[in-house]
Amino acid sequence: MEKINLFLMDMSEDGTTTGVTRYMETLLRGLSACPDIEVCWIRLVHSRSKLIHRLERVGTHLEYMIPLPLSMEPILTESYWNNKYNSVVFHIIEHLFASKSNVILHTHTLNLIDLALYIRSKVDCKIITHLHCIPWKGLYNRNPEHFNRLYKLAYVHPSSETDLELVLSDWEHRSYTLADRLICVTQCGADFVRKGVAGALPPTDIIPNGMDDFYEKRTVSRKKDKLIRLVYVGALSPGK
C-alpha cells in the first residue's frame, strides 16, 4: 500500500497547553502505530523567544516549528498581506512536499485555511478542516452582548433557515466550504456548520474527542448525600 503523507497544521501560543495541542499529542501517539502514514506536524507558534524556524524529528514524526509575526491578526484580515505571508511560509516548507504523493493537509486551526489553500494551489493534496470548537461561542469571554444575541439566534429562537451571522469571518467560511472534508468533534458542531453555511459543504464526519453528545437519553441515579466529584479540565475563563 502506498504511504499517506499527512501534514498536521495548527497555530498556538508558545509554552501553553490547550485542548487542541493535547488532542494533537494524543493523535500523534495513535498515528505512531500506523506505519503506512508519514506524519509531519507544522506548528505555527506565537513566541517572543523562538525566532528561527526549526525542523526536528520527534519519535516517529517530524515537527516543523515556524514562529508567527507578533501581530498576526492584521495579516489574517488583509488578503494581500495574508497571501504574501503564506508564500513565505510555503517557501520555507516547500521541500517537505518534494516527490510526495497522497498528501493530506489536516488543519486544526480555522485561520490556517488560506495557507492550506495556497499549498493546495502548488501541491497535489487534499485539505481536512478539523472543527474543535464553535468560534462564536468564544465571544462569551470578550463580548457577552454579541454572544447573547447569537445564542438566541442559535438556541432560543432557532429557525430552519440558514443563519449567516453565526459565521464570524470570511476565512472561517472558507474553512468549512473549501476543504475537501470536514471533521467535527461533536454533533453540536456539525449542526452549527449546517445552520451557519449556505450552499454545498464537503463530506462531514463526527469523531468525538471525549464524551459524545449524540443525544442519547441517560438515567443517572444517586443518593442525595453522595458527594459529587468533579474533574475540571480547561482554562479558567468565564466561558469554561
Coordinates of N, CA and C in Angstrom, one line a residue:
M1 N 0.8 -1.2 0.0 CA 0.0 0.0 0.0 C 0.9 1.2 0.0
E2 N 0.5 2.2 -0.9 CA 1.3 3.4 -0.9 C 1.1 4.3 0.3
K3 N 2.2 4.9 0.8 CA 2.1 5.7 2.0 C 1.3 6.9 1.9
I4 N 0.6 7.3 3.0 CA -0.1 8.6 3.1 C 0.9 9.6 3.7
N5 N 1.0 10.7 3.2 CA 1.8 11.8 3.7 C 0.9 12.8 4.4
L6 N 0.8 12.8 5.7 CA -0.1 13.6 6.5 C 0.6 14.7 7.1
F7 N 0.1 15.9 6.8 CA 0.7 17.2 7.4 C -0.3 17.8 8.4
L8 N -0.1 17.7 9.6 CA -0.9 18.3 10.6 C -0.5 19.8 10.8
M9 N -1.5 20.7 10.8 CA -1.2 22.1 10.9 C -2.0 22.8 12.0
D10 N -1.3 23.5 12.9 CA -2.0 24.3 13.9 C -1.3 25.6 14.2
M11 N -2.0 26.5 15.0 CA -1.4 27.7 15.4 C -1.6 27.7 16.9
S12 N -0.5 28.1 17.7 CA -0.6 28.0 19.1 C 0.3 29.1 19.8
E13 N 0.1 29.2 21.1 CA 1.0 30.1 21.9 C 2.1 29.2 22.5
D14 N 3.3 29.8 22.4 CA 4.5 29.0 22.9 C 4.3 28.9 24.5
G15 N 4.6 27.6 24.9 CA 4.5 27.4 26.4 C 3.2 27.2 27.0
T16 N 2.1 27.1 26.2 CA 0.8 26.9 26.7 C 0.3 25.6 26.2
T17 N -0.6 24.9 27.0 CA -1.2 23.7 26.5 C -2.7 23.9 26.4
T18 N -3.3 23.7 25.3 CA -4.7 23.9 25.1 C -5.3 22.5 24.8
G19 N -6.6 22.5 24.6 CA -7.3 21.3 24.3 C -6.8 20.8 22.9
V20 N -6.5 21.7 22.0 CA -6.1 21.3 20.7 C -4.7 20.7 20.7
T21 N -3.8 21.3 21.4 CA -2.4 20.8 21.5 C -2.4 19.4 22.2
R22 N -3.3 19.2 23.2 CA -3.4 17.9 23.9 C -4.0 16.9 22.9
Y23 N -5.0 17.3 22.1 CA -5.5 16.4 21.1 C -4.5 16.0 20.1
M24 N -3.6 17.0 19.7 CA -2.6 16.6 18.7 C -1.6 15.6 19.3
E25 N -1.2 15.8 20.5 CA -0.3 14.8 21.2 C -0.9 13.4 21.2
T26 N -2.2 13.4 21.5 CA -2.9 12.1 21.6 C -3.0 11.5 20.2
L27 N -3.3 12.3 19.2 CA -3.4 11.8 17.8 C -2.1 11.3 17.3
L28 N -1.0 12.0 17.7 CA 0.3 11.6 17.2 C 0.7 10.2 17.8
R29 N 0.3 10.0 19.1 CA 0.6 8.7 19.7 C -0.1 7.6 19.0
G30 N -1.3 7.8 18.6 CA -2.1 6.8 17.8 C -1.5 6.6 16.4
L31 N -1.1 7.7 15.8 CA -0.5 7.6 14.4 C 0.8 6.9 14.4
S32 N 1.5 6.9 15.5 CA 2.8 6.2 15.6 C 2.7 4.7 15.3
A33 N 1.5 4.2 15.5 CA 1.3 2.8 15.3 C 0.8 2.5 13.8
C34 N 0.8 3.5 13.0 CA 0.4 3.3 11.6 C 1.6 3.5 10.7
P35 N 2.3 2.4 10.3 CA 3.5 2.5 9.5 C 3.2 3.0 8.1
D36 N 2.0 3.0 7.6 CA 1.7 3.4 6.3 C 1.4 4.9 6.2
I37 N 1.5 5.6 7.3 CA 1.3 7.1 7.4 C 2.5 7.8 7.8
E38 N 3.1 8.7 7.0 CA 4.2 9.5 7.4 C 3.6 10.8 7.9
V39 N 4.0 11.3 9.0 CA 3.4 12.4 9.7 C 4.4 13.6 9.9
C40 N 4.0 14.8 9.5 CA 4.8 16.0 9.8 C 3.8 17.0 10.4
W41 N 4.2 17.5 11.6 CA 3.4 18.5 12.3 C 4.0 19.9 12.1
I42 N 3.3 20.7 11.3 CA 3.7 22.1 11.1 C 3.1 22.9 12.1
R43 N 3.9 23.5 13.0 CA 3.4 24.2 14.2 C 3.8 25.7 14.0
L44 N 2.8 26.5 13.8 CA 3.0 28.0 13.7 C 2.7 28.6 15.1
V45 N 3.8 29.1 15.7 CA 3.8 29.4 17.1 C 4.0 30.9 17.4
H46 N 3.1 31.5 18.2 CA 3.4 32.8 18.8 C 4.4 32.7 19.9
S47 N 5.6 33.3 19.6 CA 6.7 33.3 20.6 C 7.5 34.5 20.6
R48 N 8.0 35.0 21.7 CA 8.9 36.1 21.8 C 10.3 35.6 21.9
S49 N 10.5 34.4 22.1 CA 11.9 33.8 22.2 C 12.4 33.0 21.1
K50 N 11.4 32.3 20.4 CA 11.8 31.4 19.3 C 11.6 32.2 18.0
L51 N 12.7 32.6 17.4 CA 12.7 33.5 16.2 C 13.1 32.8 14.9
I52 N 13.6 31.6 15.0 CA 14.1 30.9 13.8 C 13.3 29.6 13.6
H53 N 12.9 29.3 12.4 CA 12.1 28.1 12.1 C 13.0 26.9 12.2
R54 N 12.5 25.8 12.7 CA 13.3 24.6 13.0 C 12.6 23.4 12.7
L55 N 13.3 22.4 12.1 CA 12.7 21.1 11.7 C 13.5 20.1 12.6
E56 N 12.7 19.2 13.2 CA 13.3 18.1 14.0 C 12.5 16.9 14.0
R57 N 13.1 15.8 14.2 CA 12.3 14.5 14.3 C 12.0 14.3 15.8
V58 N 10.8 14.0 16.1 CA 10.3 13.7 17.4 C 9.7 12.3 17.4
G59 N 10.4 11.3 17.9 CA 9.8 10.0 17.8 C 9.7 9.5 16.4
T60 N 8.5 9.2 16.0 CA 8.2 8.7 14.6 C 7.8 9.7 13.6
H61 N 7.6 11.0 14.1 CA 7.1 12.0 13.2 C 8.1 13.2 13.1
L62 N 7.9 14.1 12.1 CA 8.7 15.3 12.0 C 7.9 16.5 12.6
E63 N 8.5 17.4 13.2 CA 7.9 18.7 13.7 C 8.6 19.8 13.1
Y64 N 7.9 20.7 12.5 CA 8.5 21.9 11.9 C 7.8 23.1 12.6
M65 N 8.7 23.8 13.5 CA 8.2 25.0 14.2 C 8.5 26.2 13.4
I66 N 7.5 27.0 13.2 CA 7.6 28.3 12.4 C 7.1 29.4 13.3
P67 N 7.9 30.4 13.7 CA 7.4 31.5 14.5 C 6.5 32.4 13.7
L68 N 5.4 32.8 14.4 CA 4.5 33.7 13.8 C 4.9 35.2 14.0
P69 N 4.4 36.1 13.1 CA 4.7 37.5 13.4 C 4.0 37.9 14.7
L70 N 4.5 38.9 15.4 CA 4.0 39.3 16.7 C 2.5 39.8 16.5
S71 N 2.2 40.5 15.4 CA 0.9 40.9 15.1 C 0.3 40.2 13.9
M72 N -0.3 39.0 14.2 CA -0.8 38.2 13.2 C -2.2 38.6 12.7
E73 N -3.0 39.2 13.6 CA -4.4 39.5 13.2 C -4.5 40.3 12.0
P74 N -3.8 41.5 11.8 CA -3.9 42.3 10.6 C -3.5 41.5 9.3
I75 N -2.6 40.5 9.5 CA -2.2 39.8 8.3 C -3.4 38.8 7.9
L76 N -4.0 38.2 8.8 CA -5.1 37.3 8.5 C -6.3 38.1 7.9
T77 N -6.5 39.3 8.3 CA -7.7 40.0 7.8 C -7.5 40.8 6.5
E78 N -6.2 41.0 6.1 CA -5.9 41.7 4.9 C -5.4 40.7 3.8
S79 N -6.2 40.5 2.8 CA -5.9 39.4 1.8 C -4.5 39.5 1.2
Y80 N -4.1 40.7 0.9 CA -2.8 40.9 0.2 C -1.7 40.4 1.0
W81 N -1.7 40.9 2.3 CA -0.6 40.5 3.2 C -0.7 39.0 3.6
N82 N -1.9 38.6 3.7 CA -2.1 37.1 4.0 C -1.5 36.3 3.0
N83 N -1.7 36.6 1.7 CA -1.2 35.9 0.6 C 0.4 36.0 0.6
K84 N 0.9 37.2 0.9 CA 2.4 37.3 1.0 C 3.0 36.5 2.1
Y85 N 2.3 36.5 3.2 CA 2.8 35.7 4.3 C 2.8 34.2 4.0
N86 N 1.7 33.7 3.4 CA 1.6 32.3 3.0 C 2.6 31.9 2.0
S87 N 3.0 32.8 1.1 CA 4.0 32.5 0.1 C 5.4 32.3 0.8
V88 N 5.6 33.1 1.9 CA 6.9 33.0 2.7 C 6.9 31.7 3.4
V89 N 5.8 31.3 4.0 CA 5.7 30.0 4.8 C 5.9 28.9 3.8
F90 N 5.3 28.9 2.6 CA 5.4 27.8 1.7 C 6.9 27.7 1.2
H91 N 7.5 28.9 1.0 CA 8.9 28.8 0.6 C 9.8 28.1 1.6
I92 N 9.4 28.2 2.9 CA 10.2 27.6 4.0 C 9.9 26.1 4.0
I93 N 8.7 25.6 3.7 CA 8.3 24.2 3.9 C 8.2 23.5 2.6
E94 N 8.4 24.2 1.5 CA 8.2 23.6 0.1 C 8.9 22.2 0.0
H95 N 10.2 22.1 0.5 CA 10.9 20.9 0.3 C 10.3 19.7 0.9
L96 N 9.4 19.9 1.9 CA 8.7 18.8 2.6 C 7.8 18.0 1.7
F97 N 7.3 18.7 0.6 CA 6.4 18.1 -0.3 C 7.0 17.5 -1.6
A98 N 8.3 17.7 -1.7 CA 9.0 17.2 -2.9 C 8.9 15.7 -3.1
S99 N 8.5 15.3 -4.2 CA 8.3 13.9 -4.6 C 7.3 13.1 -3.7
K100 N 6.4 13.8 -3.1 CA 5.4 13.2 -2.2 C 4.1 13.0 -3.0
S101 N 3.4 11.9 -2.7 CA 2.1 11.7 -3.2 C 1.1 11.4 -2.1
N102 N -0.2 11.3 -2.3 CA -1.1 11.0 -1.3 C -0.9 12.0 -0.1
V103 N -0.9 13.3 -0.4 CA -0.6 14.3 0.6 C -2.0 14.8 1.1
I104 N -2.1 14.9 2.5 CA -3.2 15.4 3.2 C -2.8 16.5 4.1
L105 N -3.4 17.7 4.0 CA -3.2 18.8 4.9 C -4.4 18.7 6.0
H106 N -4.1 18.5 7.2 CA -5.1 18.4 8.3 C -5.0 19.6 9.2
T107 N -5.8 20.6 8.9 CA -5.7 21.8 9.7 C -6.6 21.8 11.0
H108 N -5.9 22.2 12.1 CA -6.6 22.2 13.4 C -6.9 23.6 13.9
T109 N -6.6 24.6 13.1 CA -6.9 26.0 13.4 C -7.5 26.6 12.2
L110 N -8.8 27.1 12.3 CA -9.5 27.5 11.2 C -8.8 28.6 10.4
N111 N -8.1 29.5 11.1 CA -7.5 30.6 10.3 C -6.3 30.2 9.5
L112 N -5.9 28.9 9.5 CA -4.9 28.4 8.6 C -5.4 28.0 7.3
I113 N -6.7 28.2 7.0 CA -7.3 27.7 5.7 C -6.6 28.3 4.5
D114 N -6.3 29.6 4.6 CA -5.7 30.3 3.4 C -4.3 29.7 3.2
L115 N -3.5 29.4 4.2 CA -2.2 28.7 4.0 C -2.4 27.4 3.3
A116 N -3.4 26.6 3.8 CA -3.7 25.3 3.2 C -4.1 25.4 1.8
L117 N -4.9 26.4 1.5 CA -5.4 26.6 0.1 C -4.2 27.1 -0.8
Y118 N -3.3 27.9 -0.2 CA -2.1 28.3 -1.0 C -1.2 27.0 -1.3
I119 N -1.0 26.2 -0.3 CA -0.3 25.0 -0.6 C -1.0 24.1 -1.6
R120 N -2.3 24.0 -1.5 CA -3.0 23.1 -2.5 C -2.9 23.7 -3.9
S121 N -2.7 25.0 -4.0 CA -2.5 25.6 -5.4 C -1.2 25.2 -6.0
K122 N -0.2 24.8 -5.1 CA 1.1 24.4 -5.5 C 1.4 22.9 -5.5
V123 N 0.7 22.2 -4.7 CA 0.9 20.8 -4.4 C -0.4 20.0 -4.6
D124 N -0.3 18.8 -5.2 CA -1.5 18.0 -5.3 C -1.8 17.4 -4.0
C125 N -2.9 17.9 -3.3 CA -3.2 17.4 -2.0 C -4.6 17.6 -1.7
K126 N -5.1 17.1 -0.5 CA -6.4 17.3 0.0 C -6.4 18.0 1.3
I127 N -7.4 18.8 1.6 CA -7.5 19.5 2.9 C -8.6 19.0 3.7
I128 N -8.3 18.7 5.0 CA -9.3 18.4 6.0 C -9.3 19.5 7.0
T129 N -10.5 20.1 7.2 CA -10.7 21.1 8.3 C -11.2 20.3 9.5
H130 N -10.6 20.6 10.7 CA -11.0 19.9 11.9 C -11.6 21.0 12.8
L131 N -12.9 20.9 13.1 CA -13.5 21.9 13.9 C -13.5 21.4 15.4
H132 N -12.6 22.0 16.2 CA -12.5 21.6 17.6 C -13.5 22.4 18.5
C133 N -13.9 23.6 18.1 CA -14.8 24.4 18.9 C -15.5 25.4 18.0
I134 N -16.7 25.7 18.4 CA -17.6 26.7 17.6 C -17.1 28.1 17.9
P135 N -16.5 28.8 16.9 CA -15.9 30.1 17.1 C -16.7 31.1 17.8
W136 N -18.0 31.2 17.5 CA -18.8 32.3 18.0 C -19.0 32.2 19.6
K137 N -18.9 30.9 20.0 CA -19.0 30.7 21.5 C -17.9 31.3 22.3
G138 N -16.7 31.6 21.6 CA -15.6 32.3 22.3 C -15.9 33.7 22.6
L139 N -17.0 34.3 22.0 CA -17.4 35.7 22.3 C -17.9 35.8 23.7
Y140 N -18.2 34.7 24.4 CA -18.7 34.8 25.8 C -17.7 35.5 26.7
N141 N -16.4 35.3 26.4 CA -15.3 35.9 27.2 C -15.0 37.3 26.9
R142 N -15.2 37.8 25.7 CA -14.8 39.1 25.3 C -15.9 40.1 24.8
N143 N -17.1 39.5 24.5 CA -18.2 40.4 24.0 C -19.5 39.6 24.4
P144 N -19.9 39.6 25.6 CA -21.1 38.9 26.0 C -22.4 39.3 25.4
E145 N -22.5 40.6 25.0 CA -23.7 41.1 24.4 C -23.8 40.4 23.0
H146 N -22.7 40.4 22.3 CA -22.8 39.7 20.9 C -23.1 38.2 21.1
F147 N -22.4 37.6 22.1 CA -22.6 36.2 22.4 C -24.1 35.9 22.6
N148 N -24.7 36.8 23.5 CA -26.1 36.5 23.9 C -27.1 36.7 22.7
R149 N -26.7 37.6 21.8 CA -27.6 37.8 20.6 C -27.5 36.5 19.7
L150 N -26.3 36.0 19.5 CA -26.1 34.8 18.6 C -26.7 33.6 19.3
Y151 N -26.6 33.5 20.7 CA -27.1 32.4 21.4 C -28.6 32.3 21.2
K152 N -29.3 33.5 21.2 CA -30.7 33.5 21.0 C -31.1 33.0 19.6
L153 N -30.2 33.5 18.6 CA -30.5 33.0 17.2 C -30.3 31.5 17.1
A154 N -29.3 31.0 17.8 CA -29.0 29.6 17.6 C -29.9 28.6 18.4
Y155 N -30.3 29.1 19.6 CA -30.9 28.1 20.6 C -32.3 28.6 21.1
V156 N -32.5 29.9 21.3 CA -33.7 30.4 21.9 C -34.8 30.5 20.9
H157 N -34.5 31.2 19.8 CA -35.5 31.3 18.7 C -34.9 30.8 17.4
P158 N -34.6 29.5 17.4 CA -34.0 28.9 16.2 C -35.0 28.8 15.1
S159 N -34.5 28.8 13.8 CA -35.4 28.6 12.7 C -34.7 27.6 11.8
S160 N -35.4 27.1 10.8 CA -34.8 26.2 9.8 C -33.9 26.9 8.8
E161 N -34.0 28.2 8.7 CA -33.2 28.9 7.7 C -31.8 29.0 8.1
T162 N -30.9 29.2 7.1 CA -29.5 29.4 7.4 C -29.3 30.7 8.1
D163 N -28.4 30.7 9.1 CA -28.2 32.0 9.8 C -26.7 32.4 9.6
L164 N -26.5 33.2 8.7 CA -25.1 33.6 8.3 C -24.4 34.4 9.4
E165 N -25.1 34.9 10.3 CA -24.5 35.7 11.4 C -23.6 34.8 12.3
L166 N -23.9 33.5 12.3 CA -23.2 32.6 13.2 C -21.8 32.4 12.7
V167 N -21.4 32.6 11.5 CA -20.1 32.5 11.0 C -19.4 33.9 11.0
L168 N -18.3 34.0 11.8 CA -17.8 35.3 12.1 C -16.9 36.0 11.1
S169 N -16.3 35.2 10.2 CA -15.3 35.8 9.3 C -15.3 35.0 8.0
D170 N -14.7 35.7 7.0 CA -14.6 35.1 5.7 C -13.7 33.8 5.7
W171 N -12.6 33.9 6.5 CA -11.7 32.7 6.5 C -12.4 31.5 7.2
E172 N -13.2 31.8 8.2 CA -14.0 30.8 8.8 C -14.9 30.1 7.8
H173 N -15.6 30.9 7.0 CA -16.5 30.4 6.0 C -15.7 29.5 5.0
R174 N -14.5 30.0 4.6 CA -13.7 29.2 3.6 C -13.2 27.9 4.2
S175 N -13.0 27.9 5.5 CA -12.6 26.7 6.2 C -13.6 25.6 6.1
Y176 N -14.9 25.9 6.1 CA -16.0 25.0 6.0 C -16.3 24.6 4.6
T177 N -16.2 25.5 3.6 CA -16.7 25.3 2.3 C -15.6 24.9 1.3
L178 N -14.4 25.2 1.5 CA -13.3 25.0 0.5 C -12.4 23.8 0.9
A179 N -12.6 23.2 2.0 CA -11.9 22.0 2.4 C -12.5 20.8 1.6
D180 N -11.7 19.7 1.5 CA -12.2 18.5 0.9 C -13.0 17.6 1.8
R181 N -12.8 17.8 3.1 CA -13.5 17.1 4.1 C -13.5 17.9 5.4
L182 N -14.6 17.7 6.2 CA -14.8 18.4 7.4 C -15.0 17.4 8.6
I183 N -14.2 17.6 9.6 CA -14.4 16.8 10.8 C -14.8 17.6 12.0
C184 N -15.9 17.2 12.6 CA -16.4 17.9 13.8 C -16.2 16.9 15.0
V185 N -16.0 17.5 16.2 CA -15.8 16.6 17.4 C -17.1 16.4 18.1
T186 N -18.2 17.1 17.7 CA -19.5 16.9 18.4 C -20.6 17.1 17.3
Q187 N -21.7 16.5 17.6 CA -22.9 16.7 16.8 C -23.3 18.1 16.8
C188 N -23.1 18.8 17.9 CA -23.5 20.2 18.0 C -22.6 21.0 17.0
G189 N -21.4 20.7 16.9 CA -20.5 21.4 15.9 C -21.0 21.2 14.5
A190 N -21.3 20.0 14.1 CA -21.8 19.7 12.8 C -23.1 20.4 12.5
D191 N -24.0 20.4 13.5 CA -25.3 21.2 13.3 C -25.0 22.7 13.1
F192 N -24.1 23.2 13.8 CA -23.7 24.6 13.7 C -23.3 24.9 12.2
V193 N -22.4 24.1 11.7 CA -21.9 24.3 10.3 C -23.1 24.3 9.3
R194 N -23.9 23.3 9.5 CA -25.1 23.2 8.5 C -26.0 24.4 8.7
K195 N -26.1 24.9 9.9 CA -27.0 26.1 10.1 C -26.4 27.4 9.6
G196 N -25.1 27.5 9.8 CA -24.4 28.8 9.5 C -23.9 29.0 8.1
V197 N -23.9 27.9 7.3 CA -23.3 28.0 6.0 C -24.3 27.7 4.9
A198 N -24.4 28.6 4.0 CA -25.3 28.4 2.9 C -24.6 27.7 1.7
G199 N -25.3 26.8 1.0 CA -24.6 26.2 -0.1 C -24.0 24.8 0.3
A200 N -23.3 24.3 -0.7 CA -22.8 22.9 -0.5 C -21.6 22.9 0.5
L201 N -21.6 21.8 1.3 CA -20.5 21.6 2.2 C -19.8 20.3 1.8
P202 N -18.5 20.2 2.2 CA -17.8 18.9 1.9 C -18.3 17.8 2.7
P203 N -18.0 16.5 2.4 CA -18.4 15.4 3.3 C -18.0 15.7 4.7
T204 N -18.8 15.4 5.7 CA -18.6 15.8 7.1 C -18.7 14.5 8.0
D205 N -17.7 14.4 8.8 CA -17.6 13.3 9.8 C -17.7 13.8 11.2
I206 N -18.3 13.1 12.1 CA -18.3 13.4 13.5 C -17.4 12.4 14.3
I207 N -16.3 12.9 14.8 CA -15.4 12.0 15.5 C -15.2 12.6 16.9
P208 N -16.0 12.1 17.9 CA -15.9 12.6 19.3 C -14.4 12.6 19.8
N209 N -14.0 13.6 20.5 CA -12.7 13.6 21.1 C -12.8 13.4 22.7
G210 N -13.9 13.0 23.1 CA -14.1 12.8 24.6 C -15.5 12.2 24.7
M211 N -16.3 12.7 25.7 CA -17.6 12.2 25.8 C -18.5 12.6 24.7
D212 N -19.2 11.7 24.1 CA -20.1 12.0 22.9 C -21.3 12.8 23.4
D213 N -21.9 13.5 22.3 CA -23.1 14.2 22.6 C -24.2 13.9 21.6
F214 N -24.4 12.6 21.4 CA -25.3 12.1 20.4 C -26.8 12.0 20.9
Y215 N -27.1 12.8 21.8 CA -28.5 13.0 22.3 C -29.1 11.7 22.8
E216 N -28.2 10.8 23.4 CA -28.8 9.6 23.9 C -29.3 9.9 25.3
K217 N -30.5 9.3 25.6 CA -31.1 9.5 26.9 C -30.4 8.6 27.9
R218 N -30.0 9.2 29.0 CA -29.4 8.5 30.1 C -30.1 8.7 31.4
T219 N -30.2 7.7 32.2 CA -30.7 7.8 33.5 C -29.6 7.6 34.6
V220 N -29.4 8.6 35.4 CA -28.4 8.5 36.4 C -29.0 8.7 37.8
S221 N -28.8 7.7 38.6 CA -29.4 7.7 39.9 C -28.3 7.9 41.0
R222 N -28.6 8.7 42.0 CA -27.6 8.9 43.1 C -28.4 9.2 44.4
K223 N -27.7 9.0 45.5 CA -28.3 9.4 46.8 C -28.0 10.8 47.0
K224 N -28.9 11.5 47.7 CA -28.7 12.9 47.9 C -27.5 13.3 48.7
D225 N -27.1 12.4 49.6 CA -25.9 12.7 50.4 C -24.6 12.2 49.8
K226 N -24.7 11.7 48.6 CA -23.5 11.3 47.9 C -22.7 12.4 47.3
L227 N -21.4 12.5 47.7 CA -20.5 13.6 47.2 C -20.3 13.5 45.7
I228 N -20.5 14.6 45.0 CA -20.2 14.6 43.6 C -18.8 15.1 43.4
R229 N -18.0 14.3 42.7 CA -16.6 14.6 42.4 C -16.5 15.1 41.0
L230 N -16.0 16.3 40.8 CA -15.9 17.0 39.5 C -14.5 17.2 39.1
V231 N -14.1 16.6 38.0 CA -12.8 16.9 37.5 C -12.9 18.0 36.4
Y232 N -12.2 19.1 36.7 CA -12.3 20.3 35.8 C -11.1 20.3 34.9
V233 N -11.3 20.4 33.6 CA -10.2 20.5 32.6 C -10.5 21.7 31.7
G234 N -9.5 22.6 31.6 CA -9.7 23.7 30.7 C -9.2 25.0 31.4
A235 N -9.2 26.1 30.6 CA -8.8 27.4 31.0 C -9.7 27.9 32.1
L236 N -9.2 28.7 33.0 CA -10.0 29.4 34.0 C -10.6 30.7 33.4
S237 N -11.6 30.5 32.6 CA -12.3 31.6 31.9 C -13.8 31.5 32.1
P238 N -14.5 32.7 32.0 CA -15.9 32.7 32.2 C -16.6 31.7 31.3
G239 N -16.2 31.6 30.1 CA -16.8 30.6 29.1 C -16.8 29.2 29.6
K240 N -15.6 28.8 30.2 CA -15.5 27.4 30.7 C -16.3 27.2 31.9

